[in-house]
Amino acid sequence: MAAYRYPKIAASEITPQGVWMNRRSLLAGAGAAAALPFIGGSGAQAAPLTTTPGPYATDEAHTSFQDITSYNNFYEFGTGKGDPASRSGDFQPEPWTLEVGGLVGKPKTFDVDALRAFPLEDRIYRMRCVEAWSMVIPWVGFPLAALLDQVEPLGSAKYVAFETVVRPEEMPGQRGLFQPMEWPYVEGLRLDEARHPLTILSVGLYGATLPKQNGAPVRLVVPWKYGFKGIKSIVRITLVEDEPVTSWSRMQPSEYGFYANVNPEVDHPRWSQASETRIGEGGFFNSARRPTLPFNGYAEEVASLYDGLDLRANY
Ligand SMILES: Nc1nc2c(c(=O)[nH]1)N[C@H]1C(S)=C(S)[C@@H](COP(=O)(O)O)O[C@H]1N2
Ligand SMILES: [Mo]
């Protein structure tokens, strides 16, 4: 993936998390849905969401709202870490439709209100990017299994395929001479991975709707896998029989696999995966690198999904 660079966004373009949280409670108190705060440099509007504490919380310090919304990978807006925040001003995540179909008994289309109507939980997860950096993100979301239940997958459905929106007119990374990858960005999970209680569709973070740069209005979060599995701004979910094509393995099969479970013992061909830098704890080359944990620390919950699978061969 692209070179490691911290984004050059003026501090004045980013609402500090504390200020933003205060505004949010102020708004909630006043019941004022009309005056929504703006997030980051992208002009994304945030609305508070009603949530309940979910399972799997961690006592690790949360990465700051500023870091989570200014250091991003979202190649539809460019490959620089600051591009998703600074170049997503034209992106319109609302209105939105998410079509769910394929091998299901009841295909269904969800709009944003329908997505936010699922019982929303706070899910505080570690996120480990394949580039060897990590964050702790307080997502707001609901189990993907809850959505799958509504469409009634058929017995023949073995995998779930996901697709990001294609809108060159709103996404500068999808137009022009240099396009880093083939669009749409696509991802996939085995059906049992998709149904695992840790797997969520996220519609928010830090208690409010998802900023554009993080994949508004709905993105996937699979915390035991490398971050690239967490496909953003999803427009289609399709239940299928065969393992679906995924963006990074299509582009570079020798470096990125379908499973992409976080594994400190399997190095990327060009760098070690044994340790990681926690964003916010210092620069990329700081000395305080943390050991990377098998399945990103979620082995107890998910290792049994892979009994009998050679994880070195099926990375
Ligand atoms: N559509 C789309 N989804 C994407 C990406 C992308 O470029 N396009 N990047 C992935 C990668 S590599 C990572 S690490 C995470 C980053 O999520 P964040 O920016 O919310 O931290 O999003 C993933 N989802
Ligand atoms: Mo990533």
mmCIF file of C-alpha atoms and ligand atoms in Angstrom:
data_model
loop_
_atom_site.group_PDB
_atom_site.id
_atom_site.type_symbol
_atom_site.label_atom_id
_atom_site.label_comp_id
_atom_site.label_asym_id
_atom_site.label_seq_id
_atom_site.Cartn_x
_atom_site.Cartn_y
_atom_site.Cartn_z
ATOM 1 C CA MET A 1 0.000 0.000 0.000
ATOM 2 C CA ALA A 2 1.015 3.642 -0.096
ATOM 3 C CA ALA A 3 3.964 5.147 1.741
ATOM 4 C CA TYR A 4 3.532 5.911 5.411
ATOM 5 C CA ARG A 5 2.862 9.578 5.801
ATOM 6 C CA TYR A 6 1.061 11.541 8.413
ATOM 7 C CA PRO A 7 -1.608 13.738 6.831
ATOM 8 C CA LYS A 8 -1.065 17.437 6.419
ATOM 9 C CA ILE A 9 -4.385 18.833 7.573
ATOM 10 C CA ALA A 10 -4.489 22.131 9.372
ATOM 11 C CA ALA A 11 -5.518 21.629 12.980
ATOM 12 C CA SER A 12 -8.155 24.317 12.414
ATOM 13 C CA GLU A 13 -9.880 22.018 9.908
ATOM 14 C CA ILE A 14 -10.509 19.367 12.514
ATOM 15 C CA THR A 15 -12.950 19.700 15.354
ATOM 16 C CA PRO A 16 -11.162 18.514 18.485
ATOM 17 C CA GLN A 17 -12.870 15.484 19.933
ATOM 18 C CA GLY A 18 -13.619 17.192 23.242
ATOM 19 C CA VAL A 19 -15.269 20.178 21.618
ATOM 20 C CA TRP A 20 -17.213 17.889 19.345
ATOM 21 C CA MET A 21 -18.398 15.667 22.192
ATOM 22 C CA ASN A 22 -19.501 18.747 24.111
ATOM 23 C CA ARG A 23 -21.438 20.047 21.139
ATOM 24 C CA ARG A 24 -22.996 16.649 20.784
ATOM 25 C CA SER A 25 -24.317 16.538 24.346
ATOM 26 C CA LEU A 26 -25.390 20.151 23.999
ATOM 27 C CA LEU A 27 -27.353 19.253 20.887
ATOM 28 C CA ALA A 28 -28.810 16.167 22.494
ATOM 29 C CA GLY A 29 -29.856 18.258 25.484
ATOM 30 C CA ALA A 30 -31.515 20.869 23.320
ATOM 31 C CA GLY A 31 -33.053 18.207 21.103
ATOM 32 C CA ALA A 32 -31.788 20.324 18.220
ATOM 33 C CA ALA A 33 -31.490 18.080 15.212
ATOM 34 C CA ALA A 34 -31.438 21.139 12.955
ATOM 35 C CA ALA A 35 -27.978 22.460 13.851
ATOM 36 C CA LEU A 36 -25.620 19.552 13.295
ATOM 37 C CA PRO A 37 -21.892 19.876 13.904
ATOM 38 C CA PHE A 38 -19.418 19.495 11.051
ATOM 39 C CA ILE A 39 -16.637 16.953 11.269
ATOM 40 C CA GLY A 40 -13.135 17.319 9.954
ATOM 41 C CA GLY A 41 -12.259 19.015 6.701
ATOM 42 C CA SER A 42 -14.755 17.017 4.703
ATOM 43 C CA GLY A 43 -17.947 18.796 5.680
ATOM 44 C CA ALA A 44 -19.495 15.562 6.925
ATOM 45 C CA GLN A 45 -22.398 16.139 9.241
ATOM 46 C CA ALA A 46 -22.655 14.163 12.436
ATOM 47 C CA ALA A 47 -25.870 13.368 14.236
ATOM 48 C CA PRO A 48 -25.931 11.761 17.667
ATOM 49 C CA LEU A 49 -27.049 8.118 17.769
ATOM 50 C CA THR A 50 -28.736 6.282 20.603
ATOM 51 C CA THR A 51 -26.627 3.315 21.645
ATOM 52 C CA THR A 52 -26.213 0.740 24.392
ATOM 53 C CA PRO A 53 -22.856 -0.616 25.598
ATOM 54 C CA GLY A 54 -21.984 -3.737 23.611
ATOM 55 C CA PRO A 55 -19.803 -6.742 24.497
ATOM 56 C CA TYR A 56 -16.047 -7.009 23.827
ATOM 57 C CA ALA A 57 -15.109 -3.557 25.127
ATOM 58 C CA THR A 58 -11.431 -3.020 25.848
ATOM 59 C CA ASP A 59 -9.819 -1.017 28.616
ATOM 60 C CA GLU A 60 -7.119 0.212 26.211
ATOM 61 C CA ALA A 61 -7.145 3.953 25.595
ATOM 62 C CA HIS A 62 -9.357 4.999 22.686
ATOM 63 C CA THR A 63 -7.578 6.561 19.746
ATOM 64 C CA SER A 64 -8.535 10.238 19.564
ATOM 65 C CA PHE A 65 -11.426 11.329 17.363
ATOM 66 C CA GLN A 66 -8.965 13.532 15.504
ATOM 67 C CA ASP A 67 -6.630 10.637 14.647
ATOM 68 C CA ILE A 68 -9.497 8.303 13.683
ATOM 69 C CA THR A 69 -10.888 10.910 11.285
ATOM 70 C CA SER A 70 -7.674 12.292 9.790
ATOM 71 C CA TYR A 71 -5.423 9.231 9.298
ATOM 72 C CA ASN A 72 -7.428 7.062 6.908
ATOM 73 C CA ASN A 73 -7.279 4.573 4.062
ATOM 74 C CA PHE A 74 -10.106 5.163 1.578
ATOM 75 C CA TYR A 75 -8.550 5.045 -1.869
ATOM 76 C CA GLU A 76 -11.732 6.270 -3.563
ATOM 77 C CA PHE A 77 -10.620 9.696 -2.290
ATOM 78 C CA GLY A 78 -6.870 9.245 -2.888
ATOM 79 C CA THR A 79 -4.026 7.215 -1.436
ATOM 80 C CA GLY A 80 -2.699 9.814 1.020
ATOM 81 C CA LYS A 81 -3.696 9.321 4.650
ATOM 82 C CA GLY A 82 -5.197 12.840 4.700
ATOM 83 C CA ASP A 83 -7.046 12.527 1.375
ATOM 84 C CA PRO A 84 -10.229 10.873 2.687
ATOM 85 C CA ALA A 85 -10.786 13.758 5.129
ATOM 86 C CA SER A 86 -9.744 16.601 2.847
ATOM 87 C CA ARG A 87 -11.107 15.355 -0.506
ATOM 88 C CA SER A 88 -14.514 13.937 0.453
ATOM 89 C CA GLY A 89 -16.395 17.238 0.527
ATOM 90 C CA ASP A 90 -18.502 16.360 -2.544
ATOM 91 C CA PHE A 91 -19.430 12.900 -1.299
ATOM 92 C CA GLN A 92 -23.139 12.532 -0.470
ATOM 93 C CA PRO A 93 -23.666 9.618 1.927
ATOM 94 C CA GLU A 94 -27.347 10.472 2.305
ATOM 95 C CA PRO A 95 -29.760 9.476 0.915
ATOM 96 C CA TRP A 96 -28.352 5.942 0.545
ATOM 97 C CA THR A 97 -29.558 2.477 -0.276
ATOM 98 C CA LEU A 98 -27.935 -0.812 0.651
ATOM 99 C CA GLU A 99 -29.248 -3.698 -1.465
ATOM 100 C CA VAL A 100 -29.026 -7.165 0.043
ATOM 101 C CA GLY A 101 -29.691 -10.113 -2.257
ATOM 102 C CA GLY A 102 -28.269 -13.147 -4.003
ATOM 103 C CA LEU A 103 -28.936 -16.562 -2.433
ATOM 104 C CA VAL A 104 -31.580 -15.328 0.024
ATOM 105 C CA GLY A 105 -35.257 -15.986 0.565
ATOM 106 C CA LYS A 106 -36.160 -12.326 1.094
ATOM 107 C CA PRO A 107 -34.003 -9.786 -0.769
ATOM 108 C CA LYS A 108 -34.300 -6.380 0.840
ATOM 109 C CA THR A 109 -33.165 -2.779 0.373
ATOM 110 C CA PHE A 110 -32.211 -0.750 3.452
ATOM 111 C CA ASP A 111 -32.082 3.052 3.602
ATOM 112 C CA VAL A 112 -30.083 4.886 6.288
ATOM 113 C CA ASP A 113 -33.060 5.111 8.616
ATOM 114 C CA ALA A 114 -33.588 1.351 8.356
ATOM 115 C CA LEU A 115 -29.882 0.760 9.103
ATOM 116 C CA ARG A 116 -29.962 3.064 12.129
ATOM 117 C CA ALA A 117 -33.152 1.361 13.333
ATOM 118 C CA PHE A 118 -31.250 -1.813 14.257
ATOM 119 C CA PRO A 119 -30.490 -1.852 18.011
ATOM 120 C CA LEU A 120 -27.200 0.071 18.003
ATOM 121 C CA GLU A 121 -24.335 -0.887 20.290
ATOM 122 C CA ASP A 122 -21.012 0.687 21.218
ATOM 123 C CA ARG A 123 -18.303 -1.728 20.069
ATOM 124 C CA ILE A 124 -14.824 -0.662 21.115
ATOM 125 C CA TYR A 125 -12.435 -2.631 18.905
ATOM 126 C CA ARG A 126 -8.772 -2.650 18.044
ATOM 127 C CA MET A 127 -8.178 -2.131 14.337
ATOM 128 C CA ARG A 128 -4.907 -3.455 12.890
ATOM 129 C CA CYS A 129 -4.035 -2.280 9.375
ATOM 130 C CA VAL A 130 -1.879 -4.595 7.273
ATOM 131 C CA GLU A 131 0.559 -1.644 7.074
ATOM 132 C CA ALA A 132 1.464 -2.338 10.744
ATOM 133 C CA TRP A 133 -0.348 0.488 12.490
ATOM 134 C CA SER A 134 -3.337 0.158 14.800
ATOM 135 C CA MET A 135 -6.038 2.152 16.549
ATOM 136 C CA VAL A 136 -8.731 1.570 19.185
ATOM 137 C CA ILE A 137 -12.036 2.745 17.737
ATOM 138 C CA PRO A 138 -15.350 3.178 19.563
ATOM 139 C CA TRP A 139 -17.688 2.103 16.771
ATOM 140 C CA VAL A 140 -21.464 2.316 16.823
ATOM 141 C CA GLY A 141 -23.069 -0.559 14.974
ATOM 142 C CA PHE A 142 -25.029 -3.793 15.001
ATOM 143 C CA PRO A 143 -24.178 -7.428 14.291
ATOM 144 C CA LEU A 144 -24.141 -8.226 10.569
ATOM 145 C CA ALA A 145 -25.973 -11.431 11.576
ATOM 146 C CA ALA A 146 -29.037 -9.332 12.492
ATOM 147 C CA LEU A 147 -29.242 -7.989 8.948
ATOM 148 C CA LEU A 148 -28.585 -11.413 7.398
ATOM 149 C CA ASP A 149 -31.417 -12.899 9.478
ATOM 150 C CA GLN A 150 -33.846 -10.458 7.856
ATOM 151 C CA VAL A 151 -33.031 -11.652 4.318
ATOM 152 C CA GLU A 152 -33.071 -15.380 5.178
ATOM 153 C CA PRO A 153 -29.953 -16.841 3.496
ATOM 154 C CA LEU A 154 -30.598 -20.076 1.556
ATOM 155 C CA GLY A 155 -28.761 -23.299 2.399
ATOM 156 C CA SER A 156 -26.660 -22.873 -0.747
ATOM 157 C CA ALA A 157 -25.203 -19.534 0.487
ATOM 158 C CA LYS A 158 -21.637 -20.069 1.730
ATOM 159 C CA TYR A 159 -20.028 -16.617 1.386
ATOM 160 C CA VAL A 160 -21.029 -12.962 1.652
ATOM 161 C CA ALA A 161 -19.771 -10.458 -0.949
ATOM 162 C CA PHE A 162 -19.656 -6.681 -0.312
ATOM 163 C CA GLU A 163 -19.358 -3.757 -2.711
ATOM 164 C CA THR A 164 -18.495 -0.067 -2.233
ATOM 165 C CA VAL A 165 -20.221 2.716 -4.160
ATOM 166 C CA VAL A 166 -18.718 3.947 -7.472
ATOM 167 C CA ARG A 167 -19.180 7.703 -7.886
ATOM 168 C CA PRO A 168 -16.286 9.322 -9.787
ATOM 169 C CA GLU A 169 -18.120 12.644 -9.719
ATOM 170 C CA GLU A 170 -17.986 12.629 -5.888
ATOM 171 C CA MET A 171 -14.831 10.560 -5.327
ATOM 172 C CA PRO A 172 -11.666 12.155 -6.724
ATOM 173 C CA GLY A 173 -9.651 8.913 -6.420
ATOM 174 C CA GLN A 174 -11.999 7.307 -8.959
ATOM 175 C CA ARG A 175 -11.287 9.812 -11.723
ATOM 176 C CA GLY A 176 -8.243 11.143 -13.479
ATOM 177 C CA LEU A 177 -5.030 9.599 -14.712
ATOM 178 C CA PHE A 178 -3.842 7.682 -11.671
ATOM 179 C CA GLN A 179 -6.367 5.268 -10.235
ATOM 180 C CA PRO A 180 -4.829 3.047 -7.596
ATOM 181 C CA MET A 181 -7.203 0.136 -8.012
ATOM 182 C CA GLU A 182 -10.106 -1.347 -9.931
ATOM 183 C CA TRP A 183 -13.549 -0.153 -8.826
ATOM 184 C CA PRO A 184 -15.773 -1.012 -7.133
ATOM 185 C CA TYR A 185 -13.784 -1.918 -4.017
ATOM 186 C CA VAL A 186 -15.035 -5.414 -3.174
ATOM 187 C CA GLU A 187 -14.666 -7.619 -0.110
ATOM 188 C CA GLY A 188 -15.966 -10.907 1.196
ATOM 189 C CA LEU A 189 -16.378 -13.169 4.205
ATOM 190 C CA ARG A 190 -17.265 -16.787 4.714
ATOM 191 C CA LEU A 191 -20.874 -16.989 5.954
ATOM 192 C CA ASP A 192 -19.796 -18.218 9.404
ATOM 193 C CA GLU A 193 -17.357 -15.289 9.710
ATOM 194 C CA ALA A 194 -20.115 -12.913 8.644
ATOM 195 C CA ARG A 195 -22.447 -14.382 11.267
ATOM 196 C CA HIS A 196 -19.871 -14.242 14.075
ATOM 197 C CA PRO A 197 -21.061 -11.929 16.893
ATOM 198 C CA LEU A 198 -17.864 -9.825 16.636
ATOM 199 C CA THR A 199 -18.657 -8.889 13.018
ATOM 200 C CA ILE A 200 -20.603 -5.653 12.771
ATOM 201 C CA LEU A 201 -21.920 -3.177 10.291
ATOM 202 C CA SER A 202 -20.904 0.204 11.654
ATOM 203 C CA VAL A 203 -23.042 3.301 11.193
ATOM 204 C CA GLY A 204 -21.125 5.555 13.578
ATOM 205 C CA LEU A 205 -18.212 6.221 15.895
ATOM 206 C CA TYR A 206 -17.785 8.173 19.113
ATOM 207 C CA GLY A 207 -21.568 8.078 19.558
ATOM 208 C CA ALA A 208 -22.525 9.845 16.326
ATOM 209 C CA THR A 209 -23.046 9.041 12.654
ATOM 210 C CA LEU A 210 -20.042 7.870 10.636
ATOM 211 C CA PRO A 211 -17.781 10.579 9.128
ATOM 212 C CA LYS A 212 -17.377 10.326 5.352
ATOM 213 C CA GLN A 213 -13.706 9.419 5.601
ATOM 214 C CA ASN A 214 -14.543 6.403 7.791
ATOM 215 C CA GLY A 215 -17.069 4.958 5.335
ATOM 216 C CA ALA A 216 -20.376 6.797 5.760
ATOM 217 C CA PRO A 217 -23.102 5.816 6.007
ATOM 218 C CA VAL A 218 -22.348 2.112 6.577
ATOM 219 C CA ARG A 219 -19.140 0.045 6.641
ATOM 220 C CA LEU A 220 -18.009 -3.403 7.716
ATOM 221 C CA VAL A 221 -15.876 -4.007 10.826
ATOM 222 C CA VAL A 222 -14.213 -7.422 11.371
ATOM 223 C CA PRO A 223 -11.776 -6.782 14.223
ATOM 224 C CA TRP A 224 -9.691 -9.988 13.981
ATOM 225 C CA LYS A 225 -8.812 -9.321 10.333
ATOM 226 C CA TYR A 226 -6.548 -6.747 8.715
ATOM 227 C CA GLY A 227 -8.228 -3.376 8.219
ATOM 228 C CA PHE A 228 -8.649 -3.733 4.463
ATOM 229 C CA LYS A 229 -11.433 -6.285 5.058
ATOM 230 C CA GLY A 230 -13.481 -3.442 6.613
ATOM 231 C CA ILE A 231 -15.050 -2.240 3.374
ATOM 232 C CA LYS A 232 -16.533 1.256 3.462
ATOM 233 C CA SER A 233 -19.639 2.990 2.076
ATOM 234 C CA ILE A 234 -21.334 -0.289 1.141
ATOM 235 C CA VAL A 235 -24.095 -0.302 -1.503
ATOM 236 C CA ARG A 236 -24.512 -4.050 -2.066
ATOM 237 C CA ILE A 237 -24.291 -7.257 -0.046
ATOM 238 C CA THR A 238 -24.714 -10.499 -1.992
ATOM 239 C CA LEU A 239 -24.973 -14.026 -0.593
ATOM 240 C CA VAL A 240 -23.050 -16.365 -2.903
ATOM 241 C CA GLU A 241 -21.948 -19.975 -3.193
ATOM 242 C CA ASP A 242 -18.238 -19.502 -4.069
ATOM 243 C CA GLU A 243 -15.440 -17.487 -2.468
ATOM 244 C CA PRO A 244 -15.843 -13.968 -3.870
ATOM 245 C CA VAL A 245 -13.105 -11.854 -5.450
ATOM 246 C CA THR A 246 -11.646 -9.282 -3.036
ATOM 247 C CA SER A 247 -9.911 -6.034 -4.017
ATOM 248 C CA TRP A 248 -6.490 -6.474 -2.431
ATOM 249 C CA SER A 249 -6.005 -10.125 -3.345
ATOM 250 C CA ARG A 250 -7.138 -9.359 -6.925
ATOM 251 C CA MET A 251 -4.494 -6.640 -7.153
ATOM 252 C CA GLN A 252 -1.633 -8.337 -5.298
ATOM 253 C CA PRO A 253 -2.386 -12.041 -4.634
ATOM 254 C CA SER A 254 1.147 -12.709 -3.407
ATOM 255 C CA GLU A 255 0.738 -10.114 -0.631
ATOM 256 C CA TYR A 256 -2.934 -10.165 0.408
ATOM 257 C CA GLY A 257 -5.227 -13.133 0.883
ATOM 258 C CA PHE A 258 -8.955 -13.718 1.242
ATOM 259 C CA TYR A 259 -8.832 -14.572 4.940
ATOM 260 C CA ALA A 260 -6.406 -11.851 6.042
ATOM 261 C CA ASN A 261 -6.601 -12.835 9.710
ATOM 262 C CA VAL A 262 -4.187 -10.775 11.783
ATOM 263 C CA ASN A 263 -1.206 -13.078 12.311
ATOM 264 C CA PRO A 264 2.119 -11.941 13.793
ATOM 265 C CA GLU A 265 3.755 -15.142 12.525
ATOM 266 C CA VAL A 266 3.086 -14.560 8.849
ATOM 267 C CA ASP A 267 5.053 -11.575 7.608
ATOM 268 C CA HIS A 268 4.002 -9.445 4.701
ATOM 269 C CA PRO A 269 6.518 -10.124 1.887
ATOM 270 C CA ARG A 270 7.868 -6.587 2.339
ATOM 271 C CA TRP A 271 7.692 -6.070 6.119
ATOM 272 C CA SER A 272 7.245 -7.809 9.456
ATOM 273 C CA GLN A 273 3.787 -8.281 10.978
ATOM 274 C CA ALA A 274 5.198 -9.149 14.414
ATOM 275 C CA SER A 275 4.615 -5.676 15.880
ATOM 276 C CA GLU A 276 2.631 -2.517 15.272
ATOM 277 C CA THR A 277 2.528 1.183 16.043
ATOM 278 C CA ARG A 278 -0.522 2.450 17.905
ATOM 279 C CA ILE A 279 -1.520 5.703 16.211
ATOM 280 C CA GLY A 280 -1.375 8.540 18.738
ATOM 281 C CA GLU A 281 1.470 6.981 20.698
ATOM 282 C CA GLY A 282 4.102 8.649 18.517
ATOM 283 C CA GLY A 283 5.406 8.563 14.960
ATOM 284 C CA PHE A 284 5.504 5.437 12.844
ATOM 285 C CA PHE A 285 9.142 4.805 13.657
ATOM 286 C CA ASN A 286 8.781 5.378 17.399
ATOM 287 C CA SER A 287 10.374 2.879 19.735
ATOM 288 C CA ALA A 288 7.139 1.925 21.500
ATOM 289 C CA ARG A 289 5.952 -0.648 19.011
ATOM 290 C CA ARG A 290 3.467 -3.115 20.449
ATOM 291 C CA PRO A 291 3.540 -6.839 19.785
ATOM 292 C CA THR A 292 0.824 -7.845 17.322
ATOM 293 C CA LEU A 293 -1.515 -10.466 18.762
ATOM 294 C CA PRO A 294 -2.859 -13.541 16.922
ATOM 295 C CA PHE A 295 -6.288 -12.661 15.514
ATOM 296 C CA ASN A 296 -5.614 -9.132 16.782
ATOM 297 C CA GLY A 297 -6.301 -10.297 20.345
ATOM 298 C CA TYR A 298 -9.626 -11.986 19.508
ATOM 299 C CA ALA A 299 -8.259 -15.561 19.233
ATOM 300 C CA GLU A 300 -10.419 -16.841 22.076
ATOM 301 C CA GLU A 301 -13.537 -15.791 20.197
ATOM 302 C CA VAL A 302 -12.628 -16.732 16.638
ATOM 303 C CA ALA A 303 -9.710 -19.217 16.413
ATOM 304 C CA SER A 304 -12.114 -22.171 16.309
ATOM 305 C CA LEU A 305 -13.586 -20.865 13.036
ATOM 306 C CA TYR A 306 -10.344 -21.954 11.380
ATOM 307 C CA ASP A 307 -9.871 -25.471 12.763
ATOM 308 C CA GLY A 308 -8.391 -27.552 9.980
ATOM 309 C CA LEU A 309 -7.434 -24.552 7.824
ATOM 310 C CA ASP A 310 -3.717 -23.987 7.198
ATOM 311 C CA LEU A 311 -3.459 -20.324 8.117
ATOM 312 C CA ARG A 312 0.026 -20.036 6.633
ATOM 313 C CA ALA A 313 -1.246 -21.140 3.257
ATOM 314 C CA ASN A 314 -4.591 -19.365 3.579
ATOM 315 C CA TYR A 315 -3.459 -16.026 4.851
HETATM 316 N N1 LIG B 1 -14.037 1.155 -0.042
HETATM 317 C C1 LIG B 1 -12.908 1.110 0.661
HETATM 318 N N2 LIG B 1 -12.916 0.529 1.870
HETATM 319 C C2 LIG B 1 -11.770 0.467 2.604
HETATM 320 C C3 LIG B 1 -10.554 0.989 2.096
HETATM 321 C C4 LIG B 1 -10.588 1.611 0.803
HETATM 322 O O1 LIG B 1 -9.568 2.110 0.284
HETATM 323 N N3 LIG B 1 -11.773 1.661 0.137
HETATM 324 N N4 LIG B 1 -9.389 0.867 2.838
HETATM 325 C C5 LIG B 1 -9.348 -0.218 3.839
HETATM 326 C C6 LIG B 1 -8.176 -0.162 4.708
HETATM 327 S S1 LIG B 1 -6.694 -0.624 4.025
HETATM 328 C C7 LIG B 1 -8.266 0.141 6.044
HETATM 329 S S2 LIG B 1 -6.924 0.025 7.076
HETATM 330 C C8 LIG B 1 -9.549 0.628 6.628
HETATM 331 C C9 LIG B 1 -9.325 1.971 7.288
HETATM 332 O O2 LIG B 1 -10.471 2.393 7.977
HETATM 333 P P1 LIG B 1 -10.469 3.817 8.715
HETATM 334 O O3 LIG B 1 -9.959 4.824 7.725
HETATM 335 O O4 LIG B 1 -11.884 4.064 9.109
HETATM 336 O O5 LIG B 1 -9.564 3.690 9.905
HETATM 337 O O6 LIG B 1 -10.581 0.758 5.648
HETATM 338 C C10 LIG B 1 -10.628 -0.257 4.679
HETATM 339 N N5 LIG B 1 -11.813 -0.108 3.855
HETATM 340 MO MO MO B 2 -5.323 -1.109 5.827
#
